CSV table of C-alpha atoms in Angstrom, one decimal:
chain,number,residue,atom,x,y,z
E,25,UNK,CA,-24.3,-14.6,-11.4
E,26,UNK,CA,-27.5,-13.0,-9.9
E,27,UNK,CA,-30.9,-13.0,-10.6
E,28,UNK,CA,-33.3,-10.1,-9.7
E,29,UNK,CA,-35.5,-12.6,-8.0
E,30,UNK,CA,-33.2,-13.3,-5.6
E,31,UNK,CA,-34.9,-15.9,-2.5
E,32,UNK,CA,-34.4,-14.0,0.7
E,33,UNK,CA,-33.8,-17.3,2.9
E,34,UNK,CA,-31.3,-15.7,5.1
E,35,UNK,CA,-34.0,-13.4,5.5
E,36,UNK,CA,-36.9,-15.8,6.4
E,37,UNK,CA,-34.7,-17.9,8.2
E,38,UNK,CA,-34.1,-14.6,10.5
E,39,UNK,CA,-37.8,-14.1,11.3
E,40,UNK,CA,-38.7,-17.6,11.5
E,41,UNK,CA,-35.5,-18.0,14.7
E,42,UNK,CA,-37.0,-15.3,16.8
E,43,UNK,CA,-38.4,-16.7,20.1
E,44,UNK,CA,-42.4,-17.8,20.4
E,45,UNK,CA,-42.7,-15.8,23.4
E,46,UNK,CA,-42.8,-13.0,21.1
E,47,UNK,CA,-45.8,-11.8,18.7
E,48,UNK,CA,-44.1,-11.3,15.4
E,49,UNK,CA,-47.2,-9.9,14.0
E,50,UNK,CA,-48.4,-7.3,16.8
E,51,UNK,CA,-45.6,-5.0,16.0
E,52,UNK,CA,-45.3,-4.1,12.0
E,53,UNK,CA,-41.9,-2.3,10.2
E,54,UNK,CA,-41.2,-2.0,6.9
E,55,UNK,CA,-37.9,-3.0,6.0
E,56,UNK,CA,-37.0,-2.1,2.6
E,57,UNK,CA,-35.0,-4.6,0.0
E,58,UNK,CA,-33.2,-3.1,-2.3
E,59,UNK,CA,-31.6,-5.1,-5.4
E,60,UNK,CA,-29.7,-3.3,-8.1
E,61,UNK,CA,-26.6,-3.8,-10.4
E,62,UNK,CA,-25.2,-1.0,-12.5
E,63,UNK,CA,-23.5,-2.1,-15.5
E,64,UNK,CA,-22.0,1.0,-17.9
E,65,UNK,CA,-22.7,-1.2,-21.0
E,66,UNK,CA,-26.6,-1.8,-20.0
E,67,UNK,CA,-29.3,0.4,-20.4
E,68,UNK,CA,-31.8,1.1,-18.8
E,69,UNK,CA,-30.7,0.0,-15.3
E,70,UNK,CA,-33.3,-2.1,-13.3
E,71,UNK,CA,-33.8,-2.2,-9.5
E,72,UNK,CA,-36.4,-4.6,-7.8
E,73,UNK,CA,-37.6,-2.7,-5.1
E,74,UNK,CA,-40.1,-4.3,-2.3
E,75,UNK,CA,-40.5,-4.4,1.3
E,76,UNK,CA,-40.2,-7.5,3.8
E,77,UNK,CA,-43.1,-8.3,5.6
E,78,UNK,CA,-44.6,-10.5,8.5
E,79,UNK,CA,-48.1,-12.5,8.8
E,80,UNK,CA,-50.1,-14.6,9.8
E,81,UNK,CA,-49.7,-16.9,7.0
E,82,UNK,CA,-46.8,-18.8,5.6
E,83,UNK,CA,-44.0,-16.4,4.4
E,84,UNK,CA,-43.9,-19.5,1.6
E,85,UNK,CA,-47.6,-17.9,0.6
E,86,UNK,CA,-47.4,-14.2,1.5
E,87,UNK,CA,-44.4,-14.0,-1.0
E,88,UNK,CA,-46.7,-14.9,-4.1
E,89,UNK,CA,-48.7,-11.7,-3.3
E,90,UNK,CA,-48.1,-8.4,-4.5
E,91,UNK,CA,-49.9,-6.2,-1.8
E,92,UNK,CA,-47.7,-8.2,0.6
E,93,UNK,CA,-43.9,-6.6,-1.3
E,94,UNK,CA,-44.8,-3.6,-2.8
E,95,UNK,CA,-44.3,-0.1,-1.3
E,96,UNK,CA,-47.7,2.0,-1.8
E,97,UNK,CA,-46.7,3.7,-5.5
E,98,UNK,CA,-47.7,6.9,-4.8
E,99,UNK,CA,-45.8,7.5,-1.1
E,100,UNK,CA,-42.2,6.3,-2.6
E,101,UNK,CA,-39.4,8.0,-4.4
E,102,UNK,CA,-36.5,6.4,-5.8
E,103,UNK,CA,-33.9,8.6,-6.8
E,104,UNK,CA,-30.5,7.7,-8.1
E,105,UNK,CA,-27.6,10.2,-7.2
E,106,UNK,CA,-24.6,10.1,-9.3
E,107,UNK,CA,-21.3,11.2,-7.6
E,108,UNK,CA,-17.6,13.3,-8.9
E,109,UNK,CA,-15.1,12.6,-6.4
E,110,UNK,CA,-17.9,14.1,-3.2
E,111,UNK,CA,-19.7,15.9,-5.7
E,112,UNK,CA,-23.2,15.4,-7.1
E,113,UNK,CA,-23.0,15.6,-10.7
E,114,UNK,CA,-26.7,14.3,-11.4
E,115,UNK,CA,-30.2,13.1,-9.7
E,116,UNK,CA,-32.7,11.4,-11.3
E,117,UNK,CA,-36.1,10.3,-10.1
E,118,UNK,CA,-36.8,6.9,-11.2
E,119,UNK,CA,-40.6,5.9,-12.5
E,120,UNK,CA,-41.7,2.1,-12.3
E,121,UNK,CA,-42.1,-0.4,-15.8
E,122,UNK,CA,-43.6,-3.6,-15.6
E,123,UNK,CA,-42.5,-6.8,-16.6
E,124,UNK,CA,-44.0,-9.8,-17.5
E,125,UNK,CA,-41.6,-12.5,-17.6
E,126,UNK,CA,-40.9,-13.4,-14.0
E,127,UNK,CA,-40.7,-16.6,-13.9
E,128,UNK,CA,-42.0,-17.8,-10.1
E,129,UNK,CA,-40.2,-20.9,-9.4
E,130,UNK,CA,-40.9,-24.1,-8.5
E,131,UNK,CA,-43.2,-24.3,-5.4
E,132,UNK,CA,-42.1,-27.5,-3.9
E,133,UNK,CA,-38.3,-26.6,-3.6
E,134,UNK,CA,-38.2,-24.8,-0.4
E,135,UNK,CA,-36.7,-21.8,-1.8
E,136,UNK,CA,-39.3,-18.6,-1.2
E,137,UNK,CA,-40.0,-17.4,-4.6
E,138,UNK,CA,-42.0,-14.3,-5.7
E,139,UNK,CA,-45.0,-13.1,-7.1
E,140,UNK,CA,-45.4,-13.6,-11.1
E,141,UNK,CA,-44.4,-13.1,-14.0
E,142,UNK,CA,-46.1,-9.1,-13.7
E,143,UNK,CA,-43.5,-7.4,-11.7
E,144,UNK,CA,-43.1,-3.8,-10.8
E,145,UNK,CA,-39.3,-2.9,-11.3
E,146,UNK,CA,-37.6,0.6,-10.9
E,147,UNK,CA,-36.0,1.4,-14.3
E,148,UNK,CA,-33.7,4.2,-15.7
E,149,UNK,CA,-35.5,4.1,-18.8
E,150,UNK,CA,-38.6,5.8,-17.0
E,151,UNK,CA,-37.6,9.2,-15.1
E,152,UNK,CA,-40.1,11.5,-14.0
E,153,UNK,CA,-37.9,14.6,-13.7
E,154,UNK,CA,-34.4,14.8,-13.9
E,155,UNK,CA,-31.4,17.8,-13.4
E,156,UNK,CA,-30.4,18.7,-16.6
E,157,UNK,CA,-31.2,15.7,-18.5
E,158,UNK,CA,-33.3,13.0,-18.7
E,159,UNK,CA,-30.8,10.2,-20.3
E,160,UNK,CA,-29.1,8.1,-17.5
E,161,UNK,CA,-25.8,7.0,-18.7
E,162,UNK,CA,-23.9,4.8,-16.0
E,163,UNK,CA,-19.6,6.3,-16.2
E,164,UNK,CA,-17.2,4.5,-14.8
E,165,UNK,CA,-15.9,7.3,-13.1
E,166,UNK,CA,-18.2,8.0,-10.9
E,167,UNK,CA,-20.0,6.8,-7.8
E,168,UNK,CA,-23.7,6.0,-7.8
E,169,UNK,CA,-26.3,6.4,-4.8
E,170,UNK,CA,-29.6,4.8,-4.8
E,171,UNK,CA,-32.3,6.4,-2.4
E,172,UNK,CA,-35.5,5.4,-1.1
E,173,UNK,CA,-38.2,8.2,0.4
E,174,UNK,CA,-41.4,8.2,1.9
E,175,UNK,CA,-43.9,10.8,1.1
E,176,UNK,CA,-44.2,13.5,4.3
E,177,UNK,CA,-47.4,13.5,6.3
E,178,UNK,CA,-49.7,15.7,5.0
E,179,UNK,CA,-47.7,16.4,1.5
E,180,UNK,CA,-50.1,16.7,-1.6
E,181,UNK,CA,-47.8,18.2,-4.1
E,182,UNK,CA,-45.9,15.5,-6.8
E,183,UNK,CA,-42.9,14.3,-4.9
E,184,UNK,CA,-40.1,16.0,-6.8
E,185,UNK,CA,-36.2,16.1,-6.0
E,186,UNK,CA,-36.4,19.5,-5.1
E,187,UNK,CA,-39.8,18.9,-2.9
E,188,UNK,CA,-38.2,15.9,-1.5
E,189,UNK,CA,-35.0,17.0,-1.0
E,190,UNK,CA,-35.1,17.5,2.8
E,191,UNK,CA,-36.2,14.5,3.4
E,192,UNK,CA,-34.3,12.1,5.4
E,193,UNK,CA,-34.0,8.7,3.2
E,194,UNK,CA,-35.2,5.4,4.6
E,195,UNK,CA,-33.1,3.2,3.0
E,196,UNK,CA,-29.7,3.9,0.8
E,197,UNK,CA,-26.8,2.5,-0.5
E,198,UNK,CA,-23.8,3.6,-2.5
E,199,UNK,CA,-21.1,1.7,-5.0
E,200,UNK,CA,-18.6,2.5,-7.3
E,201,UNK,CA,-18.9,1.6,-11.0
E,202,UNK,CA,-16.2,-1.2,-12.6
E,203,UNK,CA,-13.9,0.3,-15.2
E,204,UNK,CA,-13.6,-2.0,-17.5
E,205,UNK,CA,-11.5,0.4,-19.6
E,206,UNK,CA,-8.4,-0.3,-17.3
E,207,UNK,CA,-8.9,-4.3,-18.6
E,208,UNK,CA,-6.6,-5.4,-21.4
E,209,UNK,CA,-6.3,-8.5,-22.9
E,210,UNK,CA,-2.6,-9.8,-22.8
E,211,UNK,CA,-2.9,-13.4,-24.1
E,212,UNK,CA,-5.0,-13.5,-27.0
E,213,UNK,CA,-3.8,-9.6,-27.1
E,214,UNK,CA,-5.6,-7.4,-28.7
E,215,UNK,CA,-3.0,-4.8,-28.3
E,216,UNK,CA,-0.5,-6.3,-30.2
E,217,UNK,CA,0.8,-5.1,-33.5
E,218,UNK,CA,0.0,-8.2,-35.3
E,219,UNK,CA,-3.6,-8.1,-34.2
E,220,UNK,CA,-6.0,-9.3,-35.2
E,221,UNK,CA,-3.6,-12.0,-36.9
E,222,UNK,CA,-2.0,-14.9,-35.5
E,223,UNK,CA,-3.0,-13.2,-32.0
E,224,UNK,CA,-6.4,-15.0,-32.2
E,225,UNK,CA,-5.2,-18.5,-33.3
E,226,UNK,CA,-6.3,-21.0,-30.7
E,227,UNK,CA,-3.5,-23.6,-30.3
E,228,UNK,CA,-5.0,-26.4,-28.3
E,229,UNK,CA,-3.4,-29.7,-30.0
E,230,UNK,CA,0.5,-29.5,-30.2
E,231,UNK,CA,2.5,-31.3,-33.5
E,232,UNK,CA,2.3,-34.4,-31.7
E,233,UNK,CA,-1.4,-34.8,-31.8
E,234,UNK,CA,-1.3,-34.2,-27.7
E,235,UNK,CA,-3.4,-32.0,-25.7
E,236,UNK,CA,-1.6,-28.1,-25.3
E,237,UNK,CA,-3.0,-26.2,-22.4
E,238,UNK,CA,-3.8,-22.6,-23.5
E,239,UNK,CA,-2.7,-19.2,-20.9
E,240,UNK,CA,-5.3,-16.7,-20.9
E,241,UNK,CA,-3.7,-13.5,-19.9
E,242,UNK,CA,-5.1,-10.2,-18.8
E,243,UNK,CA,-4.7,-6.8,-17.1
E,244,UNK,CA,-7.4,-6.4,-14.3
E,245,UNK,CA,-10.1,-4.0,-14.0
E,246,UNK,CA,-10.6,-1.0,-11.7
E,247,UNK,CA,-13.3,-2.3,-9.1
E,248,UNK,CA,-13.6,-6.2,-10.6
E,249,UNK,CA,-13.1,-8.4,-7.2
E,250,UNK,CA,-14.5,-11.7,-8.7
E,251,UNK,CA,-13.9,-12.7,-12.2
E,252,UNK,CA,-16.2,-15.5,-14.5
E,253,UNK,CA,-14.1,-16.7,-17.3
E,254,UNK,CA,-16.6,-18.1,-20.1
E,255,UNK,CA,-16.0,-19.3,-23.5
E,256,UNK,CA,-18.2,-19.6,-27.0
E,257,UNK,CA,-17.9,-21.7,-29.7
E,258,UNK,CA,-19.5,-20.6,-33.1
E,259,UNK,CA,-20.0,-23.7,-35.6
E,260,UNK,CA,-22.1,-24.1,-38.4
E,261,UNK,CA,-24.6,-26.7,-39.2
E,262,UNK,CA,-26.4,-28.3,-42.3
E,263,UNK,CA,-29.6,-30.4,-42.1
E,264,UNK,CA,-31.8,-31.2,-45.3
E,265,UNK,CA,-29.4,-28.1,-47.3
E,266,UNK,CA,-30.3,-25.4,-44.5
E,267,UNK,CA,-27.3,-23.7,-43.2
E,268,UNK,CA,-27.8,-22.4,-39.2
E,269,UNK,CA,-25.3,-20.2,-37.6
E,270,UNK,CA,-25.2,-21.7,-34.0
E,271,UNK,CA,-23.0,-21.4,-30.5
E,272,UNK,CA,-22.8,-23.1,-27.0
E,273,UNK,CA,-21.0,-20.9,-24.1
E,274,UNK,CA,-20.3,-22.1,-20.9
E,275,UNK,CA,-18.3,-21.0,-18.2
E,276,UNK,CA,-15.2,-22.5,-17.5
E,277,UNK,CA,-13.6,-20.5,-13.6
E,278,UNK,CA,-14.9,-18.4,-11.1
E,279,UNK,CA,-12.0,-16.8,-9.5
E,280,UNK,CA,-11.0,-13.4,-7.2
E,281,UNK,CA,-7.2,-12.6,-8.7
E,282,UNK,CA,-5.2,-11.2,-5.7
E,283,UNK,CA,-5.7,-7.6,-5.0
E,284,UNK,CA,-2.5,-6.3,-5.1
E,285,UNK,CA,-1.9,-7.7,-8.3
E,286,UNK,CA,-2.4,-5.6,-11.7
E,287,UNK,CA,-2.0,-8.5,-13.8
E,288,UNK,CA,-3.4,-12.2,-13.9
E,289,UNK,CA,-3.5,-15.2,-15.8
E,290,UNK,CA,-5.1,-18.9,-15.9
E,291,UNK,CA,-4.7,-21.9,-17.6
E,292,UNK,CA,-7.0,-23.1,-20.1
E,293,UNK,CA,-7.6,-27.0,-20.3
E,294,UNK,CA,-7.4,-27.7,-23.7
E,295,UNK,CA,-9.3,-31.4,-23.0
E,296,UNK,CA,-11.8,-29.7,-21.0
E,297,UNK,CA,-12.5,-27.5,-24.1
E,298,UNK,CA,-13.1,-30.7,-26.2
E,299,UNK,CA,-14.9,-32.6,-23.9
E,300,UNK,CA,-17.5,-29.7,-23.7
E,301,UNK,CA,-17.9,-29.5,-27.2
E,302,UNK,CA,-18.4,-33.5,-27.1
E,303,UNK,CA,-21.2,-33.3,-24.5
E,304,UNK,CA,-23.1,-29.8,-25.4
E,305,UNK,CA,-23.8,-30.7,-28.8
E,306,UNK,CA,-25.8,-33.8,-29.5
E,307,UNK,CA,-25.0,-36.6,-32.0
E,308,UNK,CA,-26.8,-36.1,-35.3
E,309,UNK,CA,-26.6,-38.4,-38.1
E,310,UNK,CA,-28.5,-36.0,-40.6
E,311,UNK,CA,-26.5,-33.5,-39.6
E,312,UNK,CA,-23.0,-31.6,-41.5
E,313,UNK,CA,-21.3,-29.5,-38.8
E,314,UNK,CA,-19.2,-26.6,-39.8
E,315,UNK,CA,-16.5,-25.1,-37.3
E,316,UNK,CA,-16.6,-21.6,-37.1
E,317,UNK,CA,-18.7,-18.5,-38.2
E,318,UNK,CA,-17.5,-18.7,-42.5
E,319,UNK,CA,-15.1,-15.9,-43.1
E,320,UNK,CA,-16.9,-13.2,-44.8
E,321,UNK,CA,-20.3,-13.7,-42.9
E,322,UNK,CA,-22.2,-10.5,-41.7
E,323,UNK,CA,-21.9,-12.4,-37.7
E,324,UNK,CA,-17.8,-12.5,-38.6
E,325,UNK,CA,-16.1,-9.6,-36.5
E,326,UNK,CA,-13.0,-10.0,-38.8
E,327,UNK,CA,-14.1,-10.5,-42.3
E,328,UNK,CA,-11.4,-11.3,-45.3
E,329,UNK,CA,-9.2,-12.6,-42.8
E,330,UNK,CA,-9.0,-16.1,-44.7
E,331,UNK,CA,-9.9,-17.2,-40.9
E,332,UNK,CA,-13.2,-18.7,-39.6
E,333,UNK,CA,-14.6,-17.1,-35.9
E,334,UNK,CA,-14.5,-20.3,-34.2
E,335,UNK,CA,-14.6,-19.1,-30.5
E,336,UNK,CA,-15.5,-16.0,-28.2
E,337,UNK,CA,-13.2,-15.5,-24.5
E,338,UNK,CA,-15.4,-13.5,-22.1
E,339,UNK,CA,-14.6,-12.2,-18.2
E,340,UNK,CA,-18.3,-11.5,-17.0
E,341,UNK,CA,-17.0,-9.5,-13.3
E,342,UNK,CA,-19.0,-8.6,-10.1
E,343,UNK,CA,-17.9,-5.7,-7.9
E,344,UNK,CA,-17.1,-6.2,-4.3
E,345,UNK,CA,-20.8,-6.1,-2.8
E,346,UNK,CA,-21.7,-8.2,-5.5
E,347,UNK,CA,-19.2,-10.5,-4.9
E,348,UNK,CA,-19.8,-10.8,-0.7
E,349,UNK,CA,-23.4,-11.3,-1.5
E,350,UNK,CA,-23.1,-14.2,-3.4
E,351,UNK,CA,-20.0,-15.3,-1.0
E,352,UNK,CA,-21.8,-15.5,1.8
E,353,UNK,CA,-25.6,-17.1,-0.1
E,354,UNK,CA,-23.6,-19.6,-1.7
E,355,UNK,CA,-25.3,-23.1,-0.9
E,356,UNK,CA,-21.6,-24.7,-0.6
E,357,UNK,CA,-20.8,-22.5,3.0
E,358,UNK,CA,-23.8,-23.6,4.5
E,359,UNK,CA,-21.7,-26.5,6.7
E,360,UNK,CA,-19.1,-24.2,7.0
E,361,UNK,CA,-21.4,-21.5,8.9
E,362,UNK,CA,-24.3,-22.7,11.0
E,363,UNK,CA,-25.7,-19.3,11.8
E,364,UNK,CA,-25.2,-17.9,8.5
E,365,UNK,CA,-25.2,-13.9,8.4
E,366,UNK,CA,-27.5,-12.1,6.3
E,367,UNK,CA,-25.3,-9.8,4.0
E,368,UNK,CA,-26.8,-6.6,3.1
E,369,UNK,CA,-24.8,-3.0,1.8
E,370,UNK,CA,-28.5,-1.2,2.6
E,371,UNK,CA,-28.5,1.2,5.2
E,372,UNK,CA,-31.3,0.6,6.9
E,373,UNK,CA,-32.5,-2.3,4.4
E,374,UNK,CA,-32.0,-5.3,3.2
E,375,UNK,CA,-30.4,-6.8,-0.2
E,376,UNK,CA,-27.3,-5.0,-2.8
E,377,UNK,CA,-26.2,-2.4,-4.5
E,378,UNK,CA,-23.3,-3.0,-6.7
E,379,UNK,CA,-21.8,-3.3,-10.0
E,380,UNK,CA,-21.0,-5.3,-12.8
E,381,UNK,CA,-19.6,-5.7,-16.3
E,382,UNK,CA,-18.4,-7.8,-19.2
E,383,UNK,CA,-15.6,-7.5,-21.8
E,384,UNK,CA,-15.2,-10.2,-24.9
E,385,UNK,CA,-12.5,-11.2,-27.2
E,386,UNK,CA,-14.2,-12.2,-30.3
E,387,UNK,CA,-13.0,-13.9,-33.4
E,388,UNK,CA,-10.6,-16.7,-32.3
E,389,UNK,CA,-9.9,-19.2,-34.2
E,390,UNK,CA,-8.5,-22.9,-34.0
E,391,UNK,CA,-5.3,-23.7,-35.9
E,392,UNK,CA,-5.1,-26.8,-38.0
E,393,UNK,CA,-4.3,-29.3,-35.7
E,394,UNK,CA,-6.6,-28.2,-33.5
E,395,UNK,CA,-9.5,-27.9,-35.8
E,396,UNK,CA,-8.5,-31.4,-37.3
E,397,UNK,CA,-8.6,-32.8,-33.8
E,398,UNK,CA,-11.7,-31.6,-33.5
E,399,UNK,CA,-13.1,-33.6,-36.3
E,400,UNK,CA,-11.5,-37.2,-35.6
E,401,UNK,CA,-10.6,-36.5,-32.0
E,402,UNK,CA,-12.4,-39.3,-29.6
E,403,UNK,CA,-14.4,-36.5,-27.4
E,404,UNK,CA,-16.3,-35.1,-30.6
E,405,UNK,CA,-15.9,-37.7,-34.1
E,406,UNK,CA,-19.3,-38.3,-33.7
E,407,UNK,CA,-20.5,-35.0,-34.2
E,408,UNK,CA,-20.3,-35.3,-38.0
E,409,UNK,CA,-18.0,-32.2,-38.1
E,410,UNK,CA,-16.0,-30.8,-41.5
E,411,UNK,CA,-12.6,-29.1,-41.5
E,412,UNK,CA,-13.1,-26.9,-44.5
């Protein structure tokens, strides 16, 4: 949905428009870029925080150097602010971690990419001092405020949040968290009383032996504006009388349900389903395919159920920053807007703050004509697959 190394293009193509008459260079400002997603399930939280900058050189070139992103270390606080209704519940003043596995792109595809694979993130996981506590756990009740400040002139003293607390931010952004809580499945439906029973059989080949589309039906969540619906198969394969557990997920609709509906639903192509399948996994004549996760294996969710876990339904969703952000950067507008806008929720920045989340149904499984489909069905007999 997003990576952290996000090309700032939109960006580049902004400083690169500005009239010759002008020196870019003679007059420097910082302008901070600020990248962060809060998900309630993940922790520690990252943020990839760096500066934009102009040169001399090629922004192509001054983008593969560090000193040319980074903030000075020791004049910046980060702090993250968590909000109750108007109230502040909790501050926390984030410490830097490095990574290592940036990976820095391919240089020839016109796309800026940064500096790696050492990066200096902002992490959750490092906080120098915090109010009350120094475990940040993201609630989807509350509001979240991230807040970048510069160290005063003539200040000696460790930047603190009460030392600092006066000081007027140079960059901030604020989101609210997705409750995922307020999702429910309706169709599988994991609320029902028969559940986990028949509510997870897959039915994707009707008594005929003809295709049979599949609804997937759910209750929104709180704060979710765009929705990825992805699917996992689980299958099982033999070579030379070693068993391996494996899977192949892919995502099968991006969608925005409307907003002033509570419920939604979307159809499932049951060929579509098969035809992945055929075309993920490659032909192996040494190979015995098993569908399914066996009943009873420590990776089985429902074990005893006399039913394998053959497939996984996942909604991965993207708050509504999020979601304009990758609106507006998505490659297929670009003939739709010539001059296209350079989204950003940071006051006084550039980049996103926003939120996103994931819920799973795990442990479907295919019925028999399905599964026997499966194995002698056009899109996937060659895959050497066993009903057992």
């Amino acid at each position: 949905m997003l990576r952290y190394a996000i090309a700032l293009v939109a960006l580049l193509t902004f400083f690169s428009s500005c009239s010759t008459d002008f020196d870019l260079t003679g007059a420097y400002k910082e302008v901070p870029l600020v990248y962060g997603l809060l998900d309630p399930h993940e922790s520690p939280q990252y943020f990839r925080i760096q500066k934009a900058f102009l040169g001399t050189q090629s922004a192509f070139v001054m983008a593969l150097e560090p000193d040319s992103s980074y903030f000075k270390y020791s004049d910046l606080f980060v702090e993250l602010v968590e909000y109750n209704g108007n109230s502040i519940s909790n501050r926390w003043h984030l410490d830097t971690v490095m990574i290592a596995t940036k990976d820095t792109g391919d240089p020839n595809d016109e796309v800026v990419d940064f500096f790696g694979p050492v990066q200096r993130l902002y992490s959750t996981s490092k906080v120098i001092d915090a109010s009350g506590t120094s475990t940040v756990t993201v609630h989807a009740d509350r509001d979240y405020e991230i807040r970048l400040k510069k160290r005063p002139n003539g200040m000696t003293a460790a930047m603190t949040v009460a030392n600092m607390d006066t000081v007027t931010p140079i960059a901030d952004s604020r989101t609210s968290i997705i409750n995922d809580a307020s999702f429910t499945w309706n169709n599988p439906n994991e609320n029902s009383p028969a559940f986990p029973g028949t509510t997870r059989k897959l039915d994707l080949i009707n008594t005929s032996g003809e295709y049979k589309d599949y609804t997937v039906r759910f209750n929104k969540a709180e704060r979710a504006v765009q929705y990825e619906f992805w699917m996992r198969f689980h299958y099982r394969e033999v070579i030379g009388g070693v068993s391996t557990n494996k899977s192949i997920e892919w995502r099968v609709s991006t969608f925005e349900p409307d907003a002033t509906s509570a419920s939604w639903q979307l159809q499932l192509t049951a060929s579509s389903v098969y035809n992945k399948i055929g075309t993920a996994i490659d032909v192996n004549p040494d190979a015995t395919r098993y569908i399914g996760i066996p009943d009873g294996d420590p990776e089985d969710p429902f074990p005893g159920d006399n039913h394998t876990h053959d497939f996984d339904f996942f909604f991965r969703m993207a708050g509504d920053e999020l979601f304009q952000y990758i609106d507006i950067n998505n490659p297929t507008n670009t003939g739709v807007l010539t001059d296209k806008p350079v989204y950003t929720n940071i006051n006084n920045g550039l980049g996103v703050f926003s939120t996103r989340t994931k819920v799973e149904f795990d442990g479907l499984y295919l019925s028999e004509t399905a599964a026997d489909f499966l194995v002698s069905g056009d899109l996937t007999k060659n895959l050497g697959f066993i009903n057992d």
